[in-house]
Amino acid sequence: SQQGEEDPQALSIQEGENATMNCSYKTSINNLQWYRQNSGRGLVHLILIRSNEREKHSGRLRVTLDTSKKSSSLLITASRAADTASYFCATEPGSARQLTFGSGTQLTVLP
Amino acid sequence: DAGVIQSPRHEVTEMGQEVTLRCKPISGHDYLFWYRQTMMRGLELLIYFNNNVPIDDSGMPEDRFSAKMPNASFSTLKIQPSEPRDSAVYFCAGQNTEAFFGQGTRLTVV
């Protein structure tokens, strides 16, 4: 099974609303990253949070990390139609560099 | 910098044919990863290199798959012979900390 599992699998909201996606993982990590993928395109890095950090902001993005629960959340505030995409969490384990990606959340923002 | 460049963007081939996917990573990334993405299995790591040396190929599904990185600016993923179940989007990504993905190669084996 995958290291990171996102929840929900799909999310549909109205423009202007906030979108929250969750990620759970299983093993210890160096950092956790969030990526976005538009249809037919490659993944694009959004934000990285290290294992000793609890919260991080970047523009309209807010990421939290709870290492005791092995979970993270991505909040997109004031969503826009252009935010429509799949969002993936990825974990870098403590012992190696390779990222393990979750199954993704498909976000649809309706205009 | 044009980013990670993959070629071809689309490939349609007949079962049994050899397929070669190419990747030109961004200069300065110590790691290069090959992934495969399908609806059923999501994003799977196939193999990765560190400073052009293969480190972990445990994700390569079968001996039909092979990958090389002859230098820091070029890598190939070869499937020989190809099968319909190999149909997927194949990504390469360069990485130090965060990963930079190419646009992918959509492979269809008929």
mmCIF file of C-alpha atoms in Angstrom:
data_model
loop_
_atom_site.group_PDB
_atom_site.id
_atom_site.type_symbol
_atom_site.label_atom_id
_atom_site.label_comp_id
_atom_site.label_asym_id
_atom_site.label_seq_id
_atom_site.Cartn_x
_atom_site.Cartn_y
_atom_site.Cartn_z
ATOM 1 C CA SER A 1 0.000 0.000 0.000
ATOM 2 C CA GLN A 2 1.074 3.580 -0.503
ATOM 3 C CA GLN A 3 2.851 5.546 2.216
ATOM 4 C CA GLY A 4 0.608 8.549 1.803
ATOM 5 C CA GLU A 5 -3.139 8.313 1.538
ATOM 6 C CA GLU A 6 -5.191 11.380 0.771
ATOM 7 C CA ASP A 7 -8.673 12.056 1.967
ATOM 8 C CA PRO A 8 -11.093 12.758 0.410
ATOM 9 C CA GLN A 9 -10.506 11.138 -2.981
ATOM 10 C CA ALA A 10 -12.613 13.842 -4.609
ATOM 11 C CA LEU A 11 -13.799 17.251 -3.466
ATOM 12 C CA SER A 12 -16.105 19.683 -5.214
ATOM 13 C CA ILE A 13 -16.576 23.229 -3.912
ATOM 14 C CA GLN A 14 -17.736 26.642 -5.055
ATOM 15 C CA GLU A 15 -15.299 29.365 -6.001
ATOM 16 C CA GLY A 16 -14.375 31.418 -2.936
ATOM 17 C CA GLU A 17 -14.776 28.538 -0.494
ATOM 18 C CA ASN A 18 -11.885 26.904 1.316
ATOM 19 C CA ALA A 19 -10.671 23.430 0.393
ATOM 20 C CA THR A 20 -9.099 21.082 2.903
ATOM 21 C CA MET A 21 -7.313 17.870 1.962
ATOM 22 C CA ASN A 22 -5.790 15.400 4.376
ATOM 23 C CA CYS A 23 -2.890 12.996 4.093
ATOM 24 C CA SER A 24 -1.920 10.111 6.344
ATOM 25 C CA TYR A 25 1.335 8.206 6.248
ATOM 26 C CA LYS A 26 2.865 5.241 7.991
ATOM 27 C CA THR A 27 6.583 5.579 8.669
ATOM 28 C CA SER A 28 8.885 8.281 10.028
ATOM 29 C CA ILE A 29 9.706 11.076 7.628
ATOM 30 C CA ASN A 30 12.242 13.828 6.965
ATOM 31 C CA ASN A 31 9.668 15.995 5.288
ATOM 32 C CA LEU A 32 6.260 15.939 3.656
ATOM 33 C CA GLN A 33 5.523 17.694 0.401
ATOM 34 C CA TRP A 34 2.388 18.635 -1.484
ATOM 35 C CA TYR A 35 2.157 18.608 -5.266
ATOM 36 C CA ARG A 36 -0.458 19.638 -7.769
ATOM 37 C CA GLN A 37 -1.197 17.992 -11.107
ATOM 38 C CA ASN A 38 -3.313 19.516 -13.813
ATOM 39 C CA SER A 39 -4.886 17.103 -16.272
ATOM 40 C CA GLY A 40 -2.345 15.807 -18.751
ATOM 41 C CA ARG A 41 0.576 17.549 -17.083
ATOM 42 C CA GLY A 42 3.403 16.694 -14.736
ATOM 43 C CA LEU A 43 3.297 17.239 -10.990
ATOM 44 C CA VAL A 44 4.277 20.644 -9.680
ATOM 45 C CA HIS A 45 5.734 21.177 -6.220
ATOM 46 C CA LEU A 46 3.627 23.413 -3.970
ATOM 47 C CA ILE A 47 5.065 23.367 -0.485
ATOM 48 C CA LEU A 48 7.364 21.371 1.799
ATOM 49 C CA ILE A 49 7.066 20.982 5.542
ATOM 50 C CA ARG A 50 9.859 19.439 7.582
ATOM 51 C CA SER A 51 9.288 16.916 10.339
ATOM 52 C CA ASN A 52 10.154 19.482 13.029
ATOM 53 C CA GLU A 53 7.646 22.014 11.703
ATOM 54 C CA ARG A 54 3.969 22.090 12.577
ATOM 55 C CA GLU A 55 2.563 24.667 10.173
ATOM 56 C CA LYS A 56 3.646 26.453 7.048
ATOM 57 C CA HIS A 57 2.087 29.067 4.794
ATOM 58 C CA SER A 58 2.620 29.990 1.178
ATOM 59 C CA GLY A 59 0.191 32.458 -0.355
ATOM 60 C CA ARG A 60 -3.279 30.909 -0.152
ATOM 61 C CA LEU A 61 -1.835 27.573 0.964
ATOM 62 C CA ARG A 62 -1.566 26.439 4.561
ATOM 63 C CA VAL A 63 -0.050 23.105 5.489
ATOM 64 C CA THR A 64 -0.077 21.476 8.884
ATOM 65 C CA LEU A 65 1.861 18.441 10.055
ATOM 66 C CA ASP A 66 1.148 16.266 13.067
ATOM 67 C CA THR A 67 3.928 13.705 13.359
ATOM 68 C CA SER A 68 2.313 12.058 16.389
ATOM 69 C CA LYS A 69 -0.711 11.223 14.261
ATOM 70 C CA LYS A 70 1.322 10.810 11.067
ATOM 71 C CA SER A 71 -0.978 13.165 9.233
ATOM 72 C CA SER A 72 -0.912 16.402 7.287
ATOM 73 C CA SER A 73 -3.507 18.738 5.869
ATOM 74 C CA LEU A 74 -3.462 21.161 2.971
ATOM 75 C CA LEU A 75 -5.823 24.115 3.116
ATOM 76 C CA ILE A 76 -6.436 26.249 0.049
ATOM 77 C CA THR A 77 -8.226 29.448 0.999
ATOM 78 C CA ALA A 78 -10.496 31.508 -1.251
ATOM 79 C CA SER A 79 -10.400 28.860 -3.961
ATOM 80 C CA ARG A 80 -10.503 29.738 -7.646
ATOM 81 C CA ALA A 81 -11.620 27.783 -10.679
ATOM 82 C CA ALA A 82 -7.950 27.614 -11.678
ATOM 83 C CA ASP A 83 -7.230 25.589 -8.526
ATOM 84 C CA THR A 84 -9.061 22.658 -10.122
ATOM 85 C CA ALA A 85 -6.479 19.853 -10.215
ATOM 86 C CA SER A 86 -5.323 16.720 -8.415
ATOM 87 C CA TYR A 87 -3.345 17.248 -5.240
ATOM 88 C CA PHE A 88 -0.835 14.725 -3.935
ATOM 89 C CA CYS A 89 1.079 14.452 -0.725
ATOM 90 C CA ALA A 90 4.533 12.891 -0.833
ATOM 91 C CA THR A 91 6.710 11.760 2.016
ATOM 92 C CA GLU A 92 10.475 11.558 2.154
ATOM 93 C CA PRO A 93 11.381 8.791 4.598
ATOM 94 C CA GLY A 94 14.054 9.188 7.208
ATOM 95 C CA SER A 95 16.468 6.821 5.553
ATOM 96 C CA ALA A 96 16.296 7.632 1.869
ATOM 97 C CA ARG A 97 15.689 10.389 -0.633
ATOM 98 C CA GLN A 98 12.907 8.898 -2.718
ATOM 99 C CA LEU A 99 9.418 10.321 -2.340
ATOM 100 C CA THR A 100 6.394 8.109 -1.887
ATOM 101 C CA PHE A 101 3.239 9.643 -3.313
ATOM 102 C CA GLY A 102 -0.320 9.173 -2.163
ATOM 103 C CA SER A 103 -3.255 8.447 -4.395
ATOM 104 C CA GLY A 104 -4.312 12.068 -4.636
ATOM 105 C CA THR A 105 -7.385 14.233 -4.100
ATOM 106 C CA GLN A 106 -9.221 15.463 -7.169
ATOM 107 C CA LEU A 107 -10.362 19.013 -6.421
ATOM 108 C CA THR A 108 -13.005 20.668 -8.562
ATOM 109 C CA VAL A 109 -13.729 24.347 -7.989
ATOM 110 C CA LEU A 110 -16.961 25.430 -9.600
ATOM 111 C CA PRO A 111 -17.183 28.994 -10.914
ATOM 112 C CA ASP B 1 15.843 26.872 -17.953
ATOM 113 C CA ALA B 2 13.261 24.857 -19.901
ATOM 114 C CA GLY B 3 12.658 22.470 -17.046
ATOM 115 C CA VAL B 4 12.712 18.693 -17.272
ATOM 116 C CA ILE B 5 12.215 17.642 -20.873
ATOM 117 C CA GLN B 6 10.725 14.311 -21.812
ATOM 118 C CA SER B 7 10.328 12.869 -25.252
ATOM 119 C CA PRO B 8 8.263 11.801 -26.943
ATOM 120 C CA ARG B 9 5.130 13.329 -25.386
ATOM 121 C CA HIS B 10 2.968 10.603 -26.893
ATOM 122 C CA GLU B 11 3.885 7.160 -28.145
ATOM 123 C CA VAL B 12 1.615 4.576 -29.700
ATOM 124 C CA THR B 13 3.217 1.261 -30.466
ATOM 125 C CA GLU B 14 2.263 -2.287 -31.223
ATOM 126 C CA MET B 15 2.668 -5.049 -28.701
ATOM 127 C CA GLY B 16 6.090 -6.614 -28.919
ATOM 128 C CA GLN B 17 7.866 -3.494 -30.116
ATOM 129 C CA GLU B 18 10.700 -1.825 -28.251
ATOM 130 C CA VAL B 19 9.922 1.535 -26.691
ATOM 131 C CA THR B 20 12.494 4.074 -25.506
ATOM 132 C CA LEU B 21 11.497 7.032 -23.382
ATOM 133 C CA ARG B 22 13.913 9.902 -22.921
ATOM 134 C CA CYS B 23 14.504 12.447 -20.204
ATOM 135 C CA LYS B 24 16.698 15.512 -19.953
ATOM 136 C CA PRO B 25 16.753 16.674 -16.347
ATOM 137 C CA ILE B 26 17.475 20.113 -14.979
ATOM 138 C CA SER B 27 21.145 20.728 -14.389
ATOM 139 C CA GLY B 28 22.231 20.475 -10.770
ATOM 140 C CA HIS B 29 19.844 17.822 -9.518
ATOM 141 C CA ASP B 30 21.663 14.934 -7.890
ATOM 142 C CA TYR B 31 18.740 12.530 -8.153
ATOM 143 C CA LEU B 32 16.651 11.384 -11.091
ATOM 144 C CA PHE B 33 13.489 9.352 -10.717
ATOM 145 C CA TRP B 34 11.319 7.462 -13.195
ATOM 146 C CA TYR B 35 7.639 7.056 -12.284
ATOM 147 C CA ARG B 36 4.664 5.430 -13.949
ATOM 148 C CA GLN B 37 1.122 6.731 -13.465
ATOM 149 C CA THR B 38 -2.096 4.856 -14.132
ATOM 150 C CA MET B 39 -5.629 5.295 -12.898
ATOM 151 C CA MET B 40 -5.578 1.925 -11.198
ATOM 152 C CA ARG B 41 -2.201 2.081 -9.462
ATOM 153 C CA GLY B 42 -1.555 5.805 -9.150
ATOM 154 C CA LEU B 43 2.009 7.085 -9.236
ATOM 155 C CA GLU B 44 4.569 4.298 -8.903
ATOM 156 C CA LEU B 45 8.313 4.720 -8.509
ATOM 157 C CA LEU B 46 10.154 2.544 -11.014
ATOM 158 C CA ILE B 47 13.819 3.376 -10.471
ATOM 159 C CA TYR B 48 16.010 6.196 -9.287
ATOM 160 C CA PHE B 49 19.570 7.347 -9.816
ATOM 161 C CA ASN B 50 21.941 9.308 -7.621
ATOM 162 C CA ASN B 51 24.754 11.050 -9.484
ATOM 163 C CA ASN B 52 23.977 8.867 -12.527
ATOM 164 C CA VAL B 53 24.264 5.616 -10.545
ATOM 165 C CA PRO B 54 21.142 3.411 -10.213
ATOM 166 C CA ILE B 55 20.277 3.151 -6.535
ATOM 167 C CA ASP B 56 16.971 1.323 -6.333
ATOM 168 C CA ASP B 57 15.268 -0.468 -9.208
ATOM 169 C CA SER B 58 12.920 -2.554 -7.076
ATOM 170 C CA GLY B 59 9.951 -0.798 -8.637
ATOM 171 C CA MET B 60 10.776 -1.943 -12.140
ATOM 172 C CA PRO B 61 7.947 -4.346 -12.874
ATOM 173 C CA GLU B 62 9.762 -6.893 -15.009
ATOM 174 C CA ASP B 63 13.005 -7.612 -16.792
ATOM 175 C CA ARG B 64 11.425 -6.101 -19.866
ATOM 176 C CA PHE B 65 12.077 -2.715 -18.267
ATOM 177 C CA SER B 66 15.537 -1.175 -18.130
ATOM 178 C CA ALA B 67 16.872 2.308 -17.455
ATOM 179 C CA LYS B 68 20.175 4.030 -18.005
ATOM 180 C CA MET B 69 21.708 7.345 -17.121
ATOM 181 C CA PRO B 70 24.938 7.669 -19.125
ATOM 182 C CA ASN B 71 25.515 11.230 -17.931
ATOM 183 C CA ALA B 72 23.979 13.904 -15.737
ATOM 184 C CA SER B 73 21.935 15.393 -18.557
ATOM 185 C CA PHE B 74 20.272 12.331 -20.053
ATOM 186 C CA SER B 75 18.373 9.235 -19.033
ATOM 187 C CA THR B 76 16.378 6.596 -20.877
ATOM 188 C CA LEU B 77 13.726 4.091 -19.884
ATOM 189 C CA LYS B 78 13.381 1.174 -22.265
ATOM 190 C CA ILE B 79 10.640 -1.422 -22.497
ATOM 191 C CA GLN B 80 11.416 -4.451 -24.624
ATOM 192 C CA PRO B 81 9.157 -6.069 -25.632
ATOM 193 C CA SER B 82 6.221 -3.820 -24.829
ATOM 194 C CA GLU B 83 2.826 -5.168 -23.728
ATOM 195 C CA PRO B 84 -0.633 -3.549 -23.566
ATOM 196 C CA ARG B 85 -0.470 -3.476 -19.756
ATOM 197 C CA ASP B 86 2.511 -1.131 -20.014
ATOM 198 C CA SER B 87 0.172 1.592 -21.247
ATOM 199 C CA ALA B 88 0.533 4.501 -18.826
ATOM 200 C CA VAL B 89 2.012 7.951 -18.428
ATOM 201 C CA TYR B 90 5.703 7.797 -17.615
ATOM 202 C CA PHE B 91 7.339 10.680 -15.766
ATOM 203 C CA CYS B 92 10.900 11.488 -14.960
ATOM 204 C CA ALA B 93 11.739 13.917 -12.190
ATOM 205 C CA GLY B 94 14.933 15.540 -11.024
ATOM 206 C CA GLN B 95 15.342 16.196 -7.349
ATOM 207 C CA ASN B 96 17.558 17.452 -4.613
ATOM 208 C CA THR B 97 14.852 18.130 -2.021
ATOM 209 C CA GLU B 98 11.725 18.938 -4.033
ATOM 210 C CA ALA B 99 11.008 17.061 -7.234
ATOM 211 C CA PHE B 100 10.760 18.720 -10.641
ATOM 212 C CA PHE B 101 8.686 16.657 -13.023
ATOM 213 C CA GLY B 102 8.695 16.527 -16.770
ATOM 214 C CA GLN B 103 5.422 16.686 -18.685
ATOM 215 C CA GLY B 104 5.408 12.940 -19.121
ATOM 216 C CA THR B 105 5.211 10.493 -21.986
ATOM 217 C CA ARG B 106 1.815 8.955 -22.609
ATOM 218 C CA LEU B 107 2.477 5.419 -23.835
ATOM 219 C CA THR B 108 -0.196 3.359 -25.499
ATOM 220 C CA VAL B 109 0.624 -0.216 -26.450
ATOM 221 C CA VAL B 110 -1.954 -1.784 -28.743
#
